[in-house]
Coordinates of C-alpha atoms in Angstrom, one line a residue:
M1 CA 1.3 -31.3 -44.2
K2 CA 4.8 -30.7 -42.8
T3 CA 4.7 -27.2 -44.1
I4 CA 1.5 -26.5 -42.2
Q5 CA 2.9 -28.1 -39.0
S6 CA 6.1 -26.0 -39.3
L7 CA 4.1 -22.8 -39.8
V8 CA 1.9 -23.6 -36.7
F9 CA 5.1 -24.3 -34.8
V10 CA 6.7 -21.0 -35.8
I11 CA 3.5 -19.1 -34.9
L12 CA 3.4 -20.7 -31.5
I13 CA 7.1 -19.8 -30.9
L14 CA 6.5 -16.2 -31.9
L15 CA 3.5 -16.0 -29.6
L16 CA 5.5 -17.4 -26.7
L17 CA 8.4 -15.1 -27.4
N18 CA 6.0 -12.1 -27.5
V19 CA 4.5 -13.1 -24.2
S20 CA 8.0 -13.6 -22.7
A21 CA 9.2 -10.3 -24.1
S22 CA 6.2 -8.4 -22.6
L23 CA 7.0 -10.0 -19.2
L24 CA 10.7 -9.4 -19.5
F25 CA 10.7 -5.8 -20.7
A26 CA 8.1 -4.3 -18.5
K27 CA 9.7 -1.0 -17.7
A28 CA 9.7 1.0 -14.5
P29 CA 9.0 4.7 -14.6
T30 CA 12.1 6.8 -15.3
T31 CA 10.7 9.7 -13.2
P32 CA 9.0 9.7 -9.7
K33 CA 5.3 8.6 -9.8
I34 CA 2.5 8.2 -7.4
L35 CA -0.2 5.5 -7.6
F36 CA -3.6 6.3 -6.1
T37 CA -7.3 5.3 -6.1
S38 CA -10.1 7.4 -7.7
T39 CA -13.8 7.0 -8.3
R40 CA -14.0 9.9 -10.8
D41 CA -15.0 7.6 -13.6
G42 CA -17.9 6.0 -11.7
N43 CA -16.1 3.2 -9.8
Y44 CA -12.8 2.6 -8.0
E45 CA -9.9 2.6 -10.4
V46 CA -6.1 2.7 -10.1
Y47 CA -4.5 5.9 -11.3
M48 CA -0.9 7.2 -11.7
M49 CA 0.3 10.8 -11.5
N50 CA 3.5 12.9 -11.2
L51 CA 4.6 14.2 -7.8
D52 CA 3.0 17.6 -8.5
G53 CA -0.3 16.1 -9.4
S54 CA 0.0 16.5 -13.1
E55 CA -0.6 13.8 -15.8
Q56 CA -3.2 11.8 -13.9
V57 CA -3.8 8.6 -15.9
N58 CA -6.3 5.7 -15.3
L59 CA -4.3 2.4 -15.4
T60 CA -7.1 -0.2 -14.8
Q61 CA -10.2 1.0 -16.8
H62 CA -12.2 -2.0 -15.6
P63 CA -15.9 -2.3 -14.5
G64 CA -14.7 -4.0 -11.3
E65 CA -13.4 -2.1 -8.3
D66 CA -9.6 -1.7 -8.5
M67 CA -7.7 0.0 -5.6
S68 CA -4.8 0.0 -3.1
A69 CA -2.1 -0.2 -5.7
V70 CA 1.6 -0.5 -4.6
W71 CA 4.8 -0.4 -6.5
S72 CA 7.3 -3.3 -6.6
P73 CA 10.7 -2.4 -5.2
T74 CA 12.1 -2.0 -8.7
G75 CA 9.0 -0.3 -10.1
D76 CA 8.5 -2.7 -12.9
K77 CA 5.3 -4.2 -11.4
I78 CA 2.2 -3.0 -9.6
L79 CA 0.3 -5.1 -7.0
F80 CA -3.3 -4.1 -6.4
V81 CA -6.7 -5.2 -5.0
S82 CA -9.8 -5.9 -7.1
N83 CA -13.2 -7.4 -6.8
R84 CA -13.4 -8.3 -10.6
Q85 CA -14.0 -12.0 -9.6
G86 CA -17.1 -11.2 -7.5
T87 CA -18.6 -8.2 -5.7
R88 CA -18.2 -9.8 -2.2
V89 CA -14.6 -11.0 -2.9
R90 CA -11.4 -8.9 -3.1
D91 CA -8.3 -10.5 -4.4
L92 CA -4.7 -9.5 -5.3
Y93 CA -3.6 -8.8 -8.9
L94 CA -0.4 -7.8 -10.7
M95 CA 0.0 -5.5 -13.7
D96 CA 2.8 -3.7 -15.5
P97 CA 3.3 0.0 -14.9
D98 CA 1.3 0.9 -18.0
G99 CA -1.7 -1.1 -16.8
S100 CA -1.2 -4.0 -19.2
N101 CA -0.6 -7.7 -18.5
V102 CA -3.1 -8.0 -15.6
R103 CA -3.0 -11.3 -13.8
R104 CA -4.1 -12.8 -10.5
V105 CA -1.5 -13.5 -7.8
F106 CA -3.3 -16.6 -6.5
K107 CA -4.8 -19.2 -8.9
K108 CA -7.2 -20.2 -6.3
K109 CA -10.0 -17.6 -5.9
A110 CA -10.3 -15.9 -2.5
K111 CA -13.5 -16.7 -0.5
G112 CA -13.1 -13.4 1.5
R113 CA -11.1 -10.3 1.1
R114 CA -7.4 -10.1 0.4
E115 CA -6.5 -6.4 0.9
G116 CA -3.8 -3.9 1.9
P117 CA -0.8 -5.6 0.2
A118 CA 2.9 -4.7 0.8
W119 CA 6.0 -6.0 -1.0
S120 CA 9.1 -7.5 0.5
P121 CA 12.2 -5.5 -0.5
D122 CA 13.5 -8.4 -2.6
G123 CA 10.2 -8.5 -4.6
K124 CA 9.7 -12.2 -3.9
Q125 CA 7.1 -12.1 -1.1
F126 CA 4.2 -9.9 0.1
V127 CA 2.2 -9.4 3.2
Y128 CA -1.6 -8.6 3.2
S129 CA -4.7 -8.5 5.3
Y130 CA -7.4 -11.2 4.9
T131 CA -11.0 -11.0 6.1
D132 CA -13.7 -13.7 5.8
W133 CA -16.3 -13.0 8.5
D134 CA -18.5 -15.9 7.3
R135 CA -15.7 -18.4 8.2
G136 CA -14.3 -16.4 11.1
E137 CA -11.0 -15.9 9.4
F138 CA -9.1 -12.6 9.6
G139 CA -5.6 -11.3 10.1
L140 CA -2.3 -10.8 8.3
Y141 CA -0.8 -13.4 5.9
L142 CA 2.6 -13.8 4.3
G143 CA 2.6 -14.9 0.7
T144 CA 5.3 -15.8 -1.9
F145 CA 4.9 -15.1 -5.5
G146 CA 4.4 -18.3 -7.5
E147 CA 3.1 -20.2 -4.5
E148 CA -0.6 -20.8 -3.5
D149 CA -0.1 -21.3 0.2
A150 CA 0.2 -18.3 2.6
E151 CA 1.4 -18.2 6.2
R152 CA -0.8 -16.8 8.8
L153 CA 0.9 -14.1 10.9
P154 CA 0.0 -12.5 14.3
Y155 CA -3.2 -10.4 14.2
G156 CA -3.0 -6.9 12.9
G157 CA -3.7 -4.6 9.9
A158 CA -2.1 -2.1 7.5
P159 CA 1.2 -3.9 7.1
E160 CA 4.4 -2.3 5.7
W161 CA 7.7 -4.2 5.1
S162 CA 10.8 -2.5 6.3
P163 CA 13.3 -1.5 3.6
D164 CA 16.0 -3.8 5.0
G165 CA 13.6 -6.8 4.9
T166 CA 14.0 -7.6 8.6
E167 CA 10.7 -6.6 10.0
I168 CA 7.1 -5.7 9.2
A169 CA 5.4 -2.7 10.7
Y170 CA 1.6 -2.8 11.3
S171 CA -1.1 -1.8 13.8
I172 CA -2.7 -4.0 16.5
S173 CA -6.0 -2.7 17.8
H174 CA -7.0 -3.2 21.4
Q175 CA -9.9 -2.1 23.7
F176 CA -8.7 1.5 24.1
G177 CA -6.7 2.2 21.0
A178 CA -4.2 0.8 18.5
R179 CA -0.4 0.3 18.8
L180 CA 2.3 0.5 16.2
T181 CA 3.9 -2.9 16.1
F182 CA 7.1 -4.3 14.6
M183 CA 7.3 -8.0 13.8
D184 CA 10.8 -9.6 13.3
V185 CA 10.5 -11.5 10.0
W186 CA 12.7 -14.3 11.1
T187 CA 11.8 -14.8 14.8
R188 CA 8.2 -13.4 14.7
K189 CA 9.1 -11.5 17.9
L190 CA 6.9 -8.4 18.4
E191 CA 7.9 -4.9 19.6
Q192 CA 5.8 -1.9 20.4
P193 CA 8.1 1.1 21.1
L194 CA 5.5 3.9 21.1
P195 CA 3.3 3.7 24.3
D196 CA -0.4 4.5 24.5
K197 CA 0.3 7.6 26.6
A198 CA 2.3 9.1 23.7
L199 CA -0.5 8.4 21.2
Q200 CA -3.7 6.5 21.8
W201 CA -4.2 5.4 18.2
Q202 CA -1.2 4.5 16.0
Y203 CA -1.9 3.0 12.6
M204 CA -1.2 3.0 8.8
P205 CA 2.6 3.1 9.1
S206 CA 4.8 4.0 6.1
W207 CA 8.7 3.7 6.1
S208 CA 11.3 6.0 4.8
A209 CA 13.7 4.4 2.4
A210 CA 16.5 4.5 5.0
G211 CA 14.2 2.7 7.5
D212 CA 15.0 5.2 10.2
R213 CA 11.5 6.7 10.7
L214 CA 7.9 6.2 9.8
A215 CA 4.9 8.3 9.0
I216 CA 1.7 7.2 10.8
S217 CA -1.9 8.2 11.2
G218 CA -2.7 8.9 14.8
N219 CA -5.4 10.1 17.3
K220 CA -4.5 11.2 20.8
H221 CA -7.9 10.7 22.2
P222 CA -9.7 7.6 23.6
I223 CA -12.7 6.5 21.6
P224 CA -16.0 7.8 23.2
A225 CA -17.6 5.3 25.4
I226 CA -21.1 6.5 24.5
L227 CA -22.2 5.3 21.1
D228 CA -23.3 8.7 19.9
R229 CA -22.8 9.4 16.2
D230 CA -21.9 13.0 16.7
L231 CA -19.3 12.2 19.3
H232 CA -17.8 9.5 17.2
E233 CA -17.6 11.8 14.2
A234 CA -15.9 14.5 16.3
W235 CA -13.5 11.9 17.6
R236 CA -12.7 10.5 14.1
D237 CA -11.9 14.0 12.8
K238 CA -9.1 14.3 15.3
T239 CA -7.1 11.7 13.4
T240 CA -4.1 13.4 11.8
V241 CA -0.5 12.9 10.6
F242 CA 2.6 12.1 12.7
I243 CA 6.2 11.3 12.1
V244 CA 8.2 9.1 14.5
N245 CA 11.6 7.5 14.7
R246 CA 11.9 3.7 14.4
D247 CA 12.7 3.4 18.1
G248 CA 9.6 5.3 19.1
T249 CA 11.3 8.6 19.9
G250 CA 10.8 12.0 18.2
L251 CA 7.1 11.7 17.8
R252 CA 5.9 14.9 16.1
Q253 CA 2.4 16.0 14.9
L254 CA 2.5 17.6 11.4
L255 CA -1.1 18.6 10.9
E256 CA -3.5 20.2 13.3
E257 CA -6.5 18.3 14.5
A258 CA -9.0 20.9 13.2
G259 CA -11.0 19.8 10.2
P260 CA -11.7 16.4 8.8
A261 CA -9.6 13.4 9.6
A262 CA -6.2 13.2 7.7
R263 CA -4.8 9.7 7.1
V264 CA -1.3 8.8 6.0
S265 CA -0.8 7.2 2.6
A266 CA 3.0 7.1 2.1
L267 CA 6.2 8.7 3.3
S268 CA 8.4 9.8 0.4
P269 CA 11.6 7.6 -0.1
D270 CA 13.8 10.5 1.0
G271 CA 11.7 11.0 4.1
S272 CA 11.0 14.7 3.4
E273 CA 7.2 14.6 2.4
I274 CA 4.1 12.6 3.3
L275 CA 1.1 11.8 1.2
Y276 CA -2.2 11.9 3.0
T277 CA -5.9 11.8 2.2
Q278 CA -8.4 14.3 3.7
E279 CA -11.9 15.4 2.9
I280 CA -12.5 18.8 1.4
N281 CA -15.7 20.3 0.1
G282 CA -17.5 16.9 0.5
H283 CA -14.9 14.8 -1.4
Y284 CA -11.7 13.1 -0.4
Q285 CA -8.5 14.5 -2.0
I286 CA -4.8 13.7 -1.9
F287 CA -2.3 16.1 -0.4
K288 CA 1.3 16.1 0.5
I289 CA 3.1 17.9 3.3
D290 CA 6.7 18.9 3.6
I291 CA 7.9 17.5 6.9
N292 CA 10.4 20.4 7.5
S293 CA 8.5 23.4 6.3
G294 CA 4.9 22.3 6.9
V295 CA 4.0 23.4 3.4
R296 CA 0.9 21.5 2.1
T297 CA 0.1 20.9 -1.6
Q298 CA -3.2 19.5 -2.9
L299 CA -2.5 17.0 -5.7
T300 CA -6.0 16.0 -6.8
H301 CA -9.0 18.3 -7.3
I302 CA -11.5 16.3 -9.4
A303 CA -14.8 15.3 -7.8
G304 CA -16.7 12.2 -8.6
P305 CA -20.0 10.3 -8.0
F306 CA -18.8 9.0 -4.6
R307 CA -17.7 10.9 -1.5
R308 CA -14.4 9.0 -1.4
T309 CA -13.2 10.4 -4.7
N310 CA -9.4 10.2 -4.5
S311 CA -7.6 8.3 -1.8
G312 CA -4.4 6.5 -0.8
G313 CA -1.2 6.8 -2.7
D314 CA 2.1 4.9 -3.1
W315 CA 5.3 6.6 -4.0
F316 CA 8.0 5.3 -6.5
D317 CA 11.2 7.2 -7.1
P318 CA 13.7 5.5 -9.4
A319 CA 16.6 7.3 -7.5
Y320 CA 15.8 5.0 -4.6
A321 CA 15.0 1.8 -6.5
L322 CA 17.4 -1.1 -6.5
P323 CA 19.2 -1.0 -9.9
V324 CA 18.8 -4.8 -10.5
S325 CA 16.6 -7.6 -9.3
P326 CA 17.3 -7.7 -5.5
Q327 CA 19.3 -10.5 -4.1
P328 CA 18.7 -12.1 -0.6
E329 CA 22.1 -10.8 0.6
L330 CA 21.0 -7.3 -0.1
L331 CA 18.2 -7.5 2.5
S332 CA 20.6 -6.4 5.3
T333 CA 21.3 -3.2 3.4
T334 CA 18.8 -0.4 3.3
W335 CA 17.7 1.4 0.1
G336 CA 19.0 4.6 1.6
Q337 CA 22.5 3.2 2.1
L338 CA 22.5 1.7 -1.4
K339 CA 21.7 5.1 -2.9
S340 CA 24.4 6.9 -0.8
E341 CA 27.0 4.4 -2.0
K342 CA 26.3 5.0 -5.8

């Protein structure tokens, strides 16, 4: 009997060690990678590819809809959105860079939609959008990994945490447009450095690793007052890609308005290229543009059963990742500064 008990004990220990090891040794990519969403396999799935669009790999392979994946600051985890707990519900999940070890962030199932997550630079917290129209709940929330409660933040959408950890950039819609907004993480004070007269619609911000500038989607034109479908389509297609300094200066349009809408996905860590999504030949594809030369490169080409075939994108470059688990005292130092000091 003792022998059987000992054997069971040993097996349990080995199982626990195996689980612990899988959690401990999840490895970040050693070369730059891009996460994106694609419907090429029949539903929304999370994919990974190289910076030139090669080696596109499906990470999720699940019948549910998986999307909006973002890298952890050290690249050893991926945070993404899925409806695998119910078609009307979207919740946040974590997985390893190879698509394994999938687990929900919150134990308590969402009643609405948790979407658009962004990591804090120390990897301990995250900000996301939440919508539950049945209960009249919507806005931004601040969560902490390992905790069930989340703090409600001022209204807005498409949040992105600054690399130094001091503020969150997001967009606040109003009657005539949308404003790029910065919220101080500690004081909750809001700042909007880019006026409407410079750009009527300012949304989907993405930081450079140095935190000195952002890529944003923008539209210079007021939304048509007449609810005419053709007018709205024409207005929507004027949305394009801009770069702007953190203080609101240096606003520069990088893509012409002609053609379908182009929406920003991510600014490269070194601030030299921008990922964006644009429709071409009836399907959405992912492109990147060099900020200095204006050279554009199409990264995805595969069509799928849905119009929104390939979209989004999040950039991880190990050269700009923190070399160890970030410490709170590092939050006052930008990733760009850390890299330059190596």
